[in-house]
Each structure stands twice: as C-alpha cells, then as structure tokens.
C-alpha cells in the first residue's frame, strides 16, 4: 500500500472491482448537475468540465479511461459543463492526515497512526456539527489520505463563503473564546472574566476540547507561532494535569501571560488542521467516492460507521492484497 | 411603558405612525410639537439653536450626526443630543427613520457609506435607548420585541445566518445546542444544569446569556432588517417618482456626512496622530519579503492567490488604511478613504496589474477573469473594474496573516529579521516605515510625499 498504482492495476480496479452500486446516493441523486474532473497522468486534474448524464455513462468512462484520479464538484450547476448558473454547493471540511500540524507519528506521508488521529479529529468535528449546530445531512468520506466531511444541509448549501468561514471557526475551534461576559453596552452593570475552561458548554467547551486534544498529542518538536520552545516544554511537562481537567492548576503552572500565548497558538493550530480554502470554495472538485487514489493505492470510500472505520479494512483495493 | 417603535421603528406600530403622520409635504416645515419636546427635555443643551431639530428632516440628519460625532469627537457632549433618548420623541423619530430610509434607498445606494452610517447609527441608538430604560421595563420591551421578530419558540441559528455571514453576530458568542440558540433560562438550566460543577447554573445563565445576548440579537436583527428595508425600497423605487423633499433630504444627508467625516479624518483622510500609520504613498522599500517577491512576479504555483488574495489586500490597505488591525471592528470601505477612487485606479490597481504581468505566465494572459476577482477583493463586486455603485457587494478583503501565508503560499515567505516581530505583512510594513522614519532616512520625503500626492485634494472633493 501507499505505493503508486500502475496503469495495469488501475485497469483491474475499474474493470473488476469498481461498481456503480457503491456510489453514494448523495452523489448520484443529482449527478448531471455536477462537474467532473479527471487526472489521467498523475499531474493533477486537468481534464475538467465533464458532465455525465447518469451512472451508466460514468461507468463507461471510468472503465475505458481508468483515470489516475477522478473528482466531482461540490457545486451543483444548471450548466455544469461551463460551471454556469451555480445553484448551491456542499459544505466541506477537508482534513488531510499528511498535513496535520500536530500528530504523534513520524512518517512523512500517511500511516496508520496519523490516519486514525485524523479520524478522531473528524469525529470530534462531526459531533460539534450535529450537537451544537444541529446539522443533519452529513457524510463522511475517506479520501485516501484523510477525510472529507461533506454537508448537504439545504440552508448551508446556498450560503456564501462568509457564512462558511464563520461556521468553520466554530467547528474547528479556530477562535479564542471571549474572556469577558456581561453587558453588551458600556456603562451599566458589571462584567466577568472567564477562561474558556470555566465554561463547560457552548463554544468554550468546543475550544477546550480541541486544545486538550492538541496538547495531549504534542511531540515536542512542533513549530507553532506564539508557542516558543520553552513554553512548549512546559506545556508537555504539565499536561498530565489535563487528564482530569485540572485546567486551573495547569494554567497557573504555565503562567497567565504565557497561557494566553498558548491559547492563541492553539487556535491557529486548530485552523491549520483543516484546509480552510476547501471549506470556503464554492466550486471546488473533490475526489469521487469509489474512485481510486492512485498515488497511495487506496479507495476513496464513504464511511458508514465513523466510530469504527478502518481504512485498512475498507479502503484497500484487491490488487494491493495480491501485490506481493 | 415606552412604545415598541421607540426601539424598533420597523414594527407594525411604527408603520402605522408613518401612515398616519408621515406627510411628505412637511418634511422640512417647522414642527412645533417636536421643538417643544426637544426644548423641554431636562438634560438637553438649548443654548445653541443649531442643536435643536426643527423638522422631521432635520431630525433625520441629526440622528446620523449624533452617531458620527459620538464616535469621533473627543469633546462629545451627549446633552447636545439628549432628546434622541427621550421617549416622547418616538413619533417624530419613527417618521424621520422612515424618511432617511427613503432618501438613502432611492437617491443614494443601499451599499453606500451613507447607508452604512445610517444602519450603524440605528444600532447604536437602540443600544443607548435600552441602557437608559429602567431595568424591568428594559427586560419587558426586549422580550416583547424579540417575540415579534422571532416567532418560534426556539430560534435555530440558521434563522440568523445573514447576521452571522455579515459578522454582525459571531456564532462563537452564542450558546448553541442542537442548532438552537438558547435564550430562555429554564431551557438553559434543563439543558446544561448538570454541566456546572462549582457554580450555580442560574447564576451562570445570568452571566453567559442574561439579557445581553438577547439585546445583541435584537439590535443586530433590527440593523439587518433596516438593511433589508433599504433594499426593498430600492427595488420598488424604480417604479415610483421620488418626491422632491426626499431628494433634498438625501442631498443634505450626504453633505452632512461628508463634512463630518472630513472633519474627523483620523482614518477617513490624511492627518491623525499616528505618525507612520497615516495614509501615504507606497514605500516599496518597506515591503516585507513575501510582498516584494510577489511584486516581482510569481511563477506557476500559487500565482493566482499571491496576486489576488495577498497582494491586492496588502497594497490596498497599505496605501489606504494601514491601521486596520489597530482599529478592530471598524468597518471601512475603500471609498471612505478614497471617495472618487482616484488612488485606487491610479496607484493601487496599476501596481497589482504590473505584478500580475510579471508572473510567468502573465496572470491575465490565460486567466483574464482574475481581474474580476481582484475587483471583488476590494469590495466592488464581481466586475472587471471597480465602480462606486457596486461597492459593498463584496467585502474589502483584509490582508492575510503570516500564518496563512505560510500555510497557503509557503514559497513566498522568506522571513528576515523584522519578520520575527510581526504577524502580518501589513504590520511589517508599518514597522519598517516607522523604522525608516526614525533613522531619518526618508522621514522628510515620506511626509512631503504625503502632502503632495493629492490626499488632501481628494478630501476636499468629498
Ligand atoms: S514572515 Fe510574514 S511578512 Fe515576513 S516574509 Fe513571511 S509572510 Fe511575509
Ligand atoms: Zn503518520
């Protein structure tokens, strides 16, 4: 695995293994409104603006061309061949294991460890999307090297990049929670200061959870803005305190000023964990579920049981097993 | 009990008032009732005749003046406008609110800065009026208005998504559960009661939600509704002839805003006390490495983003409003500073286009549509060239942080010593300029540039 698939292997995959029955329904439902893109040689998707009337023509194309990679737009168009008359777009979070700013493995591509960490992160984000934001139409896709959360909630599908980036900040934990609570207008009443960990609900809870995860997965060699070597060392030294959520003590060990730096730095790490460009893009193309990620020889598949999903069981094409 | 329309002029009650008393013939005629209320307000300063609104039209202008003065004038005295917070004024206030809406929507533009000042002033007026109410009454009126604005029991945050998208409300400030915005105390305690270990949940409710979130939502919703109202009038106005009094009012509003903004030119024009933070010619020597590289032209990967996202926002802010990050929350538009777009068209765009041309392959050769993206990042919608009429259709994109640049355009970031001290190329620029001035290198030339490059002229043009 993780080796590039040969042309012969690609052929075998699309002719013997691929089946249009595996295409998720959310993809086939309005197939003809989506733009397809293909990468035939492994240089990036330069065969774009393709449209298929239905599953059959897609099947014929895939069998015949056995592309290096296949993509489908998140956007729905009246005229997908020209990307004309845009109607709506899925809302996507792209978490690539290879690009995680904090991960406990040392591999230089992807491996079992970072892939399972990516899944954990993605699961946390879906919990927030469902639990806090009440979003229901969520599909999780294993992309070959990470995960795509694809959201088909009507009220988000027709929204612009601005709304998408606001949601992203919430779900990723990319903004430091406010400290001050109390009256909005100056002059009356008093206000209170609360660190994020003293508020066990709503966004502060999301944020606390995200940075706890980060802190527990630090290796010590990360380069994070606002967190210098020394601070990083002290964070790691004291992180056991967070096992039972002793945030107050943890903070006092770090010191209030440096704690603030840590929090800012961690908000940035949270943002860097997802590819924000993908989330705000209304016309992006993403790997087609069921297609082959030829660079790593894995299948792009929909994740049905996100708690227990194992790409090494569900996303390995037959030819890989028979390789040796 | 104050009238609902004292807080929400768009309420049905407000519409009724306008129907009954909003007579366009009397927009500028002297209104004895109004004068009586104003001059009998206990706190009102009545020494100066010019402080007293004599007609509905006058009051309309004064509403916006109050907002600008209050925000900019260091010696601002609230007693000059005390009547604005006197509930007896409600009827006249509602009428003048609707008059401004007409004037702006028909003669100016829903995206114009006049519209923006109006909407912002409305928000501030609501906030201050609420603060001045006795606590019990304040609670009651907030609940009553919210019940009108939000008819269902639980509001889903998506109901406010327009407010979120326009950053009037941040999702992260709301208490969300299953998609609902939690406002009600009982509901809060039911949902979260057992989450608080060492604090009483009802106390936490008061602190985290209490009235402040409700008032925030209420205020922002009315602001949004005001914007929508402007749009609606705009759409209908093409079919109706505009009354001369409305035309006159819109001229007066525009003129009064121009006068005030050039008076308080801290960030709307030249001057200001911030030394190197003021607007000035672009000093290329002070560009950070990433920008310098971009100007020289980017090859292949990242070319589009470097020009459209990075350079466009950097150059425009550096030239027009370098202090953006110091004034967080201030919402400026290009035309606030460059009202006729002379600087934008003659200095900013040429530099960006030149850089685009330096790319290999030149950006517009194979992707001429990127010009539109540049326009849109300046806030002028999806058009080939910026035009005042389209301003506000998109937002003026603030410069990327170093962090983002490192993420998306890593090849451009080749940090030097100064880079260690900053988080955004714009801060680098300000700092570098400041250092250059300090070293006396070009202090004089920078200043004289400032004076000779036409900013002051532009200001007078407003
Ligand atoms: S550190 Fe920031 S300013 Fe310096 S080169 Fe990198 S991106 Fe540019
Ligand atoms: Zn790994």
Coordinates of C-alpha atoms and ligand atoms in Angstrom, one line a residue, chain A residues 103 105-107 109-115, ligand 2:
Chain A
X103 CA 0.4 14.3 15.1
X105 CA 3.8 9.7 14.2
X106 CA 7.0 10.4 12.4
X107 CA 6.0 9.3 9.0
X109 CA 3.3 10.7 4.2
X110 CA 0.5 9.0 6.0
X111 CA 0.4 5.9 8.2
X112 CA -2.0 4.1 10.4
X113 CA -1.3 6.4 13.3
X114 CA -2.0 9.8 11.6
X115 CA -4.9 8.4 9.7
Ligands
LIG2 ZN1 1.8 9.1 10.1

